Short mmCIF file of C-alpha atoms in Angstrom, two decimals:
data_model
loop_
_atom_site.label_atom_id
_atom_site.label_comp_id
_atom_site.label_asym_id
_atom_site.label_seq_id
_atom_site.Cartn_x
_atom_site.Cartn_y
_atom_site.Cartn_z
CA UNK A 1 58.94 137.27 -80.48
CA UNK A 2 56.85 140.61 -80.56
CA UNK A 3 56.40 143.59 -78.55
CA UNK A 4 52.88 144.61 -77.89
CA UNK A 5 52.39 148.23 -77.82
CA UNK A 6 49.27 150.41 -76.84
CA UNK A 7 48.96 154.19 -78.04
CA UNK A 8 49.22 156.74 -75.28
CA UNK A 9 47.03 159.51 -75.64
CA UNK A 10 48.72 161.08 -73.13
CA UNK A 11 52.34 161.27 -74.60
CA UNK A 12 50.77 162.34 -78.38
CA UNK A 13 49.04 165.07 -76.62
CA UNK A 14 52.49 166.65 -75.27
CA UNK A 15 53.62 165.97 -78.41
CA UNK A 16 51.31 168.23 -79.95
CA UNK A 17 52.10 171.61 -77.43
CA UNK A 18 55.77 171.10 -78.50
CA UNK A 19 54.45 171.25 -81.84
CA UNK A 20 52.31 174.12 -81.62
CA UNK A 21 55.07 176.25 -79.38
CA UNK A 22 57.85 175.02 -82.42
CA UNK A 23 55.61 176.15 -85.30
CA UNK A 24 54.36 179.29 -83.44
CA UNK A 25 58.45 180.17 -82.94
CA UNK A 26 59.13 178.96 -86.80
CA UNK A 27 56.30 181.68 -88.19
CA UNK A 28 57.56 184.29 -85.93
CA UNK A 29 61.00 183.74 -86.62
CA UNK A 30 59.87 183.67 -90.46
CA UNK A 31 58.18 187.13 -90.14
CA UNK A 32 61.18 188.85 -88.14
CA UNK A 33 63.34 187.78 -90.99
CA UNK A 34 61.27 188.76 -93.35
CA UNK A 35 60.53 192.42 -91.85
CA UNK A 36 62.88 194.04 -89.08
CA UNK A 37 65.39 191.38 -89.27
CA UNK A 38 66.56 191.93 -92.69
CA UNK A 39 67.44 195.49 -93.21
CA UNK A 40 68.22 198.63 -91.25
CA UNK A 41 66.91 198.35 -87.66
CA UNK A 42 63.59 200.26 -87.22
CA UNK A 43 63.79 202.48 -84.33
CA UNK A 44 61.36 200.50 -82.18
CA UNK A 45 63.88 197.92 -82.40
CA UNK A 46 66.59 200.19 -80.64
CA UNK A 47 65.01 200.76 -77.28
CA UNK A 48 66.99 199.68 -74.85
CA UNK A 49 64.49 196.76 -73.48
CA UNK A 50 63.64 195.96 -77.00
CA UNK A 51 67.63 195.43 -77.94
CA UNK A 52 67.53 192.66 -74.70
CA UNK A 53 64.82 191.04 -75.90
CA UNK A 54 66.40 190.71 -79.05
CA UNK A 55 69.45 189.99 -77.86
CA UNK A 56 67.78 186.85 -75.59
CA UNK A 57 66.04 186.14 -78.79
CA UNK A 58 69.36 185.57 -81.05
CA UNK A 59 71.00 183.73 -78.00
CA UNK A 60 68.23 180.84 -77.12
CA UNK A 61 65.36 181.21 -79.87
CA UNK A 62 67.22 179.24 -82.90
CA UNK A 63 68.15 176.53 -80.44
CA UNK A 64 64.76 176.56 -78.73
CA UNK A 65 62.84 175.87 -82.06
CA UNK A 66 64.63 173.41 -82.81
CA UNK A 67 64.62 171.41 -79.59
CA UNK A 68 60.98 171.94 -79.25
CA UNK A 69 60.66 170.17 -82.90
CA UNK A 70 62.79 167.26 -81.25
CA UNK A 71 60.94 167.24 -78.61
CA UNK A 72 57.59 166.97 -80.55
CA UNK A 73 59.22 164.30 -82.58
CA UNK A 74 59.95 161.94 -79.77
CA UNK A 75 57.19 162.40 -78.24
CA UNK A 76 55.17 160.88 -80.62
CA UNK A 77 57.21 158.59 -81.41
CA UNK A 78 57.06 157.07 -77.84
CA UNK A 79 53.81 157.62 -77.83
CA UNK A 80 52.90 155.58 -80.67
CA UNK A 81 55.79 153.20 -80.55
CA UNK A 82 56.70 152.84 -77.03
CA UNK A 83 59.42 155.08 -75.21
CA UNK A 84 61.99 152.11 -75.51
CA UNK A 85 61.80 151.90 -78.92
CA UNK A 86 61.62 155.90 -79.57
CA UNK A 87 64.54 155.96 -77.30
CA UNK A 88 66.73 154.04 -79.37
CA UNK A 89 65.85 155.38 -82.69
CA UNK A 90 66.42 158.95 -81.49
CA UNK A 91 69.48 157.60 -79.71
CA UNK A 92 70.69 156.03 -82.92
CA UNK A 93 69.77 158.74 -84.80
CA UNK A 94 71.57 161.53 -83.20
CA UNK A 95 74.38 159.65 -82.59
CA UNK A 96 75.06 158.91 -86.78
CA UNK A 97 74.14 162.03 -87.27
CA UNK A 98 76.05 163.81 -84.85
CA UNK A 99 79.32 161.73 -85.66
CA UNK A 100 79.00 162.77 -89.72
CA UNK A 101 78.30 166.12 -89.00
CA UNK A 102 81.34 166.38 -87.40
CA UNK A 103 83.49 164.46 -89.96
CA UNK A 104 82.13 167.12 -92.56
CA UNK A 105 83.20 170.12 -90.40
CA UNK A 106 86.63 168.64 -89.58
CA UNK A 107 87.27 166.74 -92.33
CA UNK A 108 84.67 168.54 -95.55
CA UNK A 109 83.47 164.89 -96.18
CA UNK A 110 80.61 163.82 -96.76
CA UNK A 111 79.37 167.28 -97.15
CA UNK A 112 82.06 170.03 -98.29
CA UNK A 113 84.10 172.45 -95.99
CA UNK A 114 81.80 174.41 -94.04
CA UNK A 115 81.48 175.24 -90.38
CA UNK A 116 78.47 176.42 -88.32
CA UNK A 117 77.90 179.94 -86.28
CA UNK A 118 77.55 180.35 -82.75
CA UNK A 119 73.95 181.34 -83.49
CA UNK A 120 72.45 177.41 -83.33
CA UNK A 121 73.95 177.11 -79.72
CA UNK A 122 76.69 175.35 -77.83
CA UNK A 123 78.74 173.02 -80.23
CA UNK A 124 79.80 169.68 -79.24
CA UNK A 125 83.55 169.48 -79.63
CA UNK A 126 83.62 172.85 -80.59
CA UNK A 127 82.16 172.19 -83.89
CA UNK A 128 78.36 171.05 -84.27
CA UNK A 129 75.87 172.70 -82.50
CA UNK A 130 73.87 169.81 -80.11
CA UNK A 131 70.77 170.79 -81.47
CA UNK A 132 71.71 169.78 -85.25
CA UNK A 133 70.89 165.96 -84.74
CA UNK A 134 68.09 166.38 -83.31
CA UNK A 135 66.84 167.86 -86.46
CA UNK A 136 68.17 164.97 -88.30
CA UNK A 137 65.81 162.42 -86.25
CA UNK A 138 62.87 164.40 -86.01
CA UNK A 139 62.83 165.19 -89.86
CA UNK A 140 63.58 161.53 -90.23
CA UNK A 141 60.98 160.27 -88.22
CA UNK A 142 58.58 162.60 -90.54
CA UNK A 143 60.66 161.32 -93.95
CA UNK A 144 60.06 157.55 -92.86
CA UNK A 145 56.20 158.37 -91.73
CA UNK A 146 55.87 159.87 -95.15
CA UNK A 147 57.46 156.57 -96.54
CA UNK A 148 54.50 154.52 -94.75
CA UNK A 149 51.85 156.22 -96.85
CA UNK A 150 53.42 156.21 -100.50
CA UNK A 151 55.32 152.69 -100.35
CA UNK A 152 54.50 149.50 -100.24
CA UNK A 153 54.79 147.61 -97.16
CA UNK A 154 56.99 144.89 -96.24
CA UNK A 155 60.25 143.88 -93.71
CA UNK A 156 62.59 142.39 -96.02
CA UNK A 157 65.85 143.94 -96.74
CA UNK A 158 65.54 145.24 -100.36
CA UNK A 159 62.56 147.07 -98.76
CA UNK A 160 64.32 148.70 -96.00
CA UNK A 161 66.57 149.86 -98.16
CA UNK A 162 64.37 151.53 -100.42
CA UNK A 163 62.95 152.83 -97.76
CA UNK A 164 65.33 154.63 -96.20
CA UNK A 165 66.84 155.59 -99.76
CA UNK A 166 63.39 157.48 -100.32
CA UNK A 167 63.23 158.33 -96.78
CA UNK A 168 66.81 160.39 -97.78
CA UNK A 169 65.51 161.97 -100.81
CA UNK A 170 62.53 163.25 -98.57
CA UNK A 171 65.17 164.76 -95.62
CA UNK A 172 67.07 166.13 -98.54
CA UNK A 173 63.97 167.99 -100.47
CA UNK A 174 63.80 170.18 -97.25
CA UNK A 175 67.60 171.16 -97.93
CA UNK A 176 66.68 172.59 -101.02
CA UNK A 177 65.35 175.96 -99.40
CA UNK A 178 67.13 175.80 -95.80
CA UNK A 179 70.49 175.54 -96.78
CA UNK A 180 70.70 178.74 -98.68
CA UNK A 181 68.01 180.00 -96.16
CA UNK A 182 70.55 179.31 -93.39
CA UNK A 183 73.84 180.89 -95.36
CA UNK A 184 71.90 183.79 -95.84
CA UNK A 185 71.66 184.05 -92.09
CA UNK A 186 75.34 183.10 -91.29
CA UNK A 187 73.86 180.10 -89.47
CA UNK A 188 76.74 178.27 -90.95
CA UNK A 189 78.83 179.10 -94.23
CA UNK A 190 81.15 177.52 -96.47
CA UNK A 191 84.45 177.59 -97.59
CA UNK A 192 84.91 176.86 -101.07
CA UNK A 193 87.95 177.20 -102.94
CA UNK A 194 88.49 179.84 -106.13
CA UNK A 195 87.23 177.77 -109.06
CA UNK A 196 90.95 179.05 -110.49
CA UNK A 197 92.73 176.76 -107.57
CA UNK A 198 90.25 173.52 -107.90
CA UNK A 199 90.59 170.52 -110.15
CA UNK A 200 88.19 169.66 -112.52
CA UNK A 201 86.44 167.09 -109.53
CA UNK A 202 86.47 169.81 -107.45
CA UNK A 203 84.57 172.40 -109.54
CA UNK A 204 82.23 169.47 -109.84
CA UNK A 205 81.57 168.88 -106.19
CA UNK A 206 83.06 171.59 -104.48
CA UNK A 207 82.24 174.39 -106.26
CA UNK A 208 79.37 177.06 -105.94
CA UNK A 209 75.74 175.28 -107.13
CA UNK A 210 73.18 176.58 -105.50
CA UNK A 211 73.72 179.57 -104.08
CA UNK A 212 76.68 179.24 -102.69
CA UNK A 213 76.37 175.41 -102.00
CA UNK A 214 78.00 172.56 -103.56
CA UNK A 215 76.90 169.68 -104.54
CA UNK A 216 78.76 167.88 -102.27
CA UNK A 217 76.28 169.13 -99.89
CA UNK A 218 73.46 167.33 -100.79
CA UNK A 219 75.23 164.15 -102.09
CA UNK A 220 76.19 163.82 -97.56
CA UNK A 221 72.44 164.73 -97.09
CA UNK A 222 71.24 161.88 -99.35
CA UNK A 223 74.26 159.62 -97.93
CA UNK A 224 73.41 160.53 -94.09
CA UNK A 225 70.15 160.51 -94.38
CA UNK A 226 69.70 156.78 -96.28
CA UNK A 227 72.16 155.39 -93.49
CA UNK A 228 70.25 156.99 -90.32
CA UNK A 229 67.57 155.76 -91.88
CA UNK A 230 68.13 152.42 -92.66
CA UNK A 231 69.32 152.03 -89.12
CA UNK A 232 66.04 153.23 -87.91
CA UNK A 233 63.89 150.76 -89.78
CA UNK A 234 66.44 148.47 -88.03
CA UNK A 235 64.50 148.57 -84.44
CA UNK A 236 61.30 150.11 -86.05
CA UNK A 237 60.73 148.05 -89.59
CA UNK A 238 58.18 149.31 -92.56
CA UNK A 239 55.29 147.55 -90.96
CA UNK A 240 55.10 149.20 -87.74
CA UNK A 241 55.74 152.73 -89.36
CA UNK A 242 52.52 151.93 -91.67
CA UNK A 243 50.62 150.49 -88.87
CA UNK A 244 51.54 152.75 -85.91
CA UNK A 245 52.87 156.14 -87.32
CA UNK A 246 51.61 156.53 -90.97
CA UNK A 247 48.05 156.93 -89.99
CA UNK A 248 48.80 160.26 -88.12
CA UNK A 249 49.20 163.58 -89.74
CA UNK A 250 51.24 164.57 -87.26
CA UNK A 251 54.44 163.84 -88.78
CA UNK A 252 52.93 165.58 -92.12
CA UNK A 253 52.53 169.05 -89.97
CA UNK A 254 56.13 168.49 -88.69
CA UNK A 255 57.58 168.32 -91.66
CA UNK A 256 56.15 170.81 -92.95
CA UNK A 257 56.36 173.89 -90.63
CA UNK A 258 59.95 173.20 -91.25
CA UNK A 259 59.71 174.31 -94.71
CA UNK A 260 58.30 177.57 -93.68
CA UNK A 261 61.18 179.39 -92.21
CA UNK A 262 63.66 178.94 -95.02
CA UNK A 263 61.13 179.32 -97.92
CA UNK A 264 60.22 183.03 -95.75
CA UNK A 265 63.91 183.74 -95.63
CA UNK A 266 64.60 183.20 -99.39
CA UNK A 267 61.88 184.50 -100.69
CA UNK A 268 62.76 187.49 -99.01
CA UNK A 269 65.96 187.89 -100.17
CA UNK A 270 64.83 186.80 -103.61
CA UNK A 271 66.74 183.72 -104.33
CA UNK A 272 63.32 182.45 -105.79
CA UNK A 273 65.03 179.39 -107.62
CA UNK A 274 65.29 178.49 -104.08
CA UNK A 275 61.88 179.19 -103.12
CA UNK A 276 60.28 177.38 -106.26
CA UNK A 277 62.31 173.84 -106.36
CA UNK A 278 62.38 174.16 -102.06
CA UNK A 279 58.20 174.38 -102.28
CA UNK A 280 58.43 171.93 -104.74
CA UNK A 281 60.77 169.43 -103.56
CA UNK A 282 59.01 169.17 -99.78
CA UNK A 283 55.40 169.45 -101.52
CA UNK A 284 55.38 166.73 -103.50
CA UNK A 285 56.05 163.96 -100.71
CA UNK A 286 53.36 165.82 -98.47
CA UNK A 287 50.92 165.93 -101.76
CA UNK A 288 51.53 162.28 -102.14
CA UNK A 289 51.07 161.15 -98.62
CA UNK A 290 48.11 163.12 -98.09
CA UNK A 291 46.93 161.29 -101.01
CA UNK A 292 46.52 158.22 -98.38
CA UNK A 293 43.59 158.57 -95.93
CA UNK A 294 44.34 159.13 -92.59
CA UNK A 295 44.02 155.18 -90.54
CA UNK A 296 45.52 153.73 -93.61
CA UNK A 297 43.66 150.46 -91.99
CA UNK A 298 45.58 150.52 -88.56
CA UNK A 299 44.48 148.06 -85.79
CA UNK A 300 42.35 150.27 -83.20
CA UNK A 301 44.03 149.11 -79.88
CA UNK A 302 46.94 146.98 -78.75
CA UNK A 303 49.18 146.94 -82.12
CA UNK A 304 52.07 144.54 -82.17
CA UNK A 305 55.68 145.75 -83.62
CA UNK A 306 57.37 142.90 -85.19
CA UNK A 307 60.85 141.85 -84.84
CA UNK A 308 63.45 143.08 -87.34
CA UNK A 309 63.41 139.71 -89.25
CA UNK A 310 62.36 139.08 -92.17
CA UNK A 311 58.64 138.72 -92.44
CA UNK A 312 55.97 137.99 -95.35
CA UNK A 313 55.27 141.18 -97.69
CA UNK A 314 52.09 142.80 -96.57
CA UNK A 315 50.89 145.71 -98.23
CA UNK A 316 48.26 148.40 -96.36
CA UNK A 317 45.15 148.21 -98.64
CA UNK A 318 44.75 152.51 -98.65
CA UNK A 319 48.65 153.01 -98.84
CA UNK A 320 49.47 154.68 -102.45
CA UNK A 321 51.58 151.92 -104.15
CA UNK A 322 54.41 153.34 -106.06
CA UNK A 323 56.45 150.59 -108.04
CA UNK A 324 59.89 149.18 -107.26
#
């Protein structure tokens, strides 16, 4: 059986004010860090309304940006594949999300021993902030758009599961800059052992990389982000992400405002390894998805999303191919 599923205009639309509002808050937020948040407060900044604003602004704006990128997410998502469906892969999504963020600030694993600020908002069970999924299935839904463009299209599963394996390498490219972005920030910060008092493994793992990440870190991005995935293409397989979300370059933008905060942020405190391989690493899915034109041959009305069975390969005639 298949669902038959008609665009709304309406719902892309509100998508794209969240959008706007979440990339207008991501370039301010870029240029306070990179002027009168990062040193000595000017004396503008010590006014007595001025320090409320600010203080407002530390309180609600990092949470606020973030929700508003969730939002936009969703959004289109329902929009182009029906609220049930965006529903459940949001639902899905944060939930996975949500449950190995929390085994990797109570446990270390997958990620490494590290614990989050108050400055992302109200944690759930004291330990993730709420808002932290979300960013997991919004980037996601951008990651496995991407995936629609540069890979060939079928529903088997050897296909999902390259998907979603790329799918993680494009969530993780966006780590590259944020994470050291975000330590910089105290946004969250790790605890990693004296390389004197760790085992061999550990200094492998669990010792200082990339500024002052291990590589631990990325190996429970890569992990998380393959399984959330995978269990999106579960209710919404290759096919309907070529045919329904590929063809917009709203994803594209998505994805990409949220590489401008945490390049700003380490550029300006000159951890420019981080800047280079971060630009690098998130520009080189974008460059190869824009590569695609933008209907990538999608159906111009009702669009049907098949079933999660198995179904014959098809393969989007203006998709860039990239071999198995």
């Amino acid at each position: 059986m298949s669902t038959t599923h008609t665009s709304s205009p309406a719902l892309v639309r509100a998508a794209g004010i969240c959008l706007a509002a979440h990339a207008a808050l991501s370039v301010f937020s870029a240029v306070a860090f990179a002027t009168f948040l990062s040193g000595p407060p000017p004396a503008w900044l010590q006014e007595p309304a001025n320090q409320q604003a600010l203080r407002i602004g530390w309180t609600f704006g990092p949470a606020t940006t973030v929700v508003l990128g969730a939002l936009a997410g969703l959004l289109h998502a329902a929009g182009k594949l029906g609220a049930r469906r965006a529903l459940l892969i949001f639902v899905l999504g944060f939930s996975i999300s949500l449950a190995s963020e929390l085994s990797g600030t109570a446990t270390g694993y997958p990620f490494g021993p590290y614990a989050y600020s108050g400055l992302l908002g109200w944690k759930v069970a004291g330990l993730v902030p709420f808002n932290i999924p979300t960013s997991w299935f919004f980037m996601l839904y951008c990651s496995l758009a991407i995936c629609g463009r540069i890979l060939r299209v079928a529903d088997d599963g050897w296909s999902k599961a390259r998907w979603a394996a790329v799918a993680g390498l494009v969530l993780t490219a966006w780590d590259v800059s944020m994470d050291p972005a975000m330590v910089r920030t105290a946004h969250w910060l790790w605890h990693l052992a004296p390389e004197a008092q760790q085992t061999t493994l550990q200094r492998v793992f669990v010792s200082d990389l990339f500024y002052g990440m291990p590589l631990s870190n990325w190996l429970g991005w890569l992990l998380t982000g393959t399984v959330v995935a995978r269990v999106m293409l579960a209710v919404v397989p290759p096919s309907a992400w070529a045919r329904l979300v590929a063809p917009s370059r709203f994803p594209l933008a998505l994805y990409a405002v949220n590489g401008v905060l945490p390049l700003t942020i380490c550029a300006r405190y000159g951890m420019w390894w981080a800047v280079i391989l971060g630009f690098v690493a998130m520009a080189l899915p974008l460059a190869l998805a824009l590569r695609a034109p933008s209907t990538l041959g999608a159906p111009r009305s009702a669009l049907t999303l098949p079933d999660d069975g198995a179904s014959a390969e098809r393969r989007a005639p203006s998709v860039v191919g990239i071999p198995s």
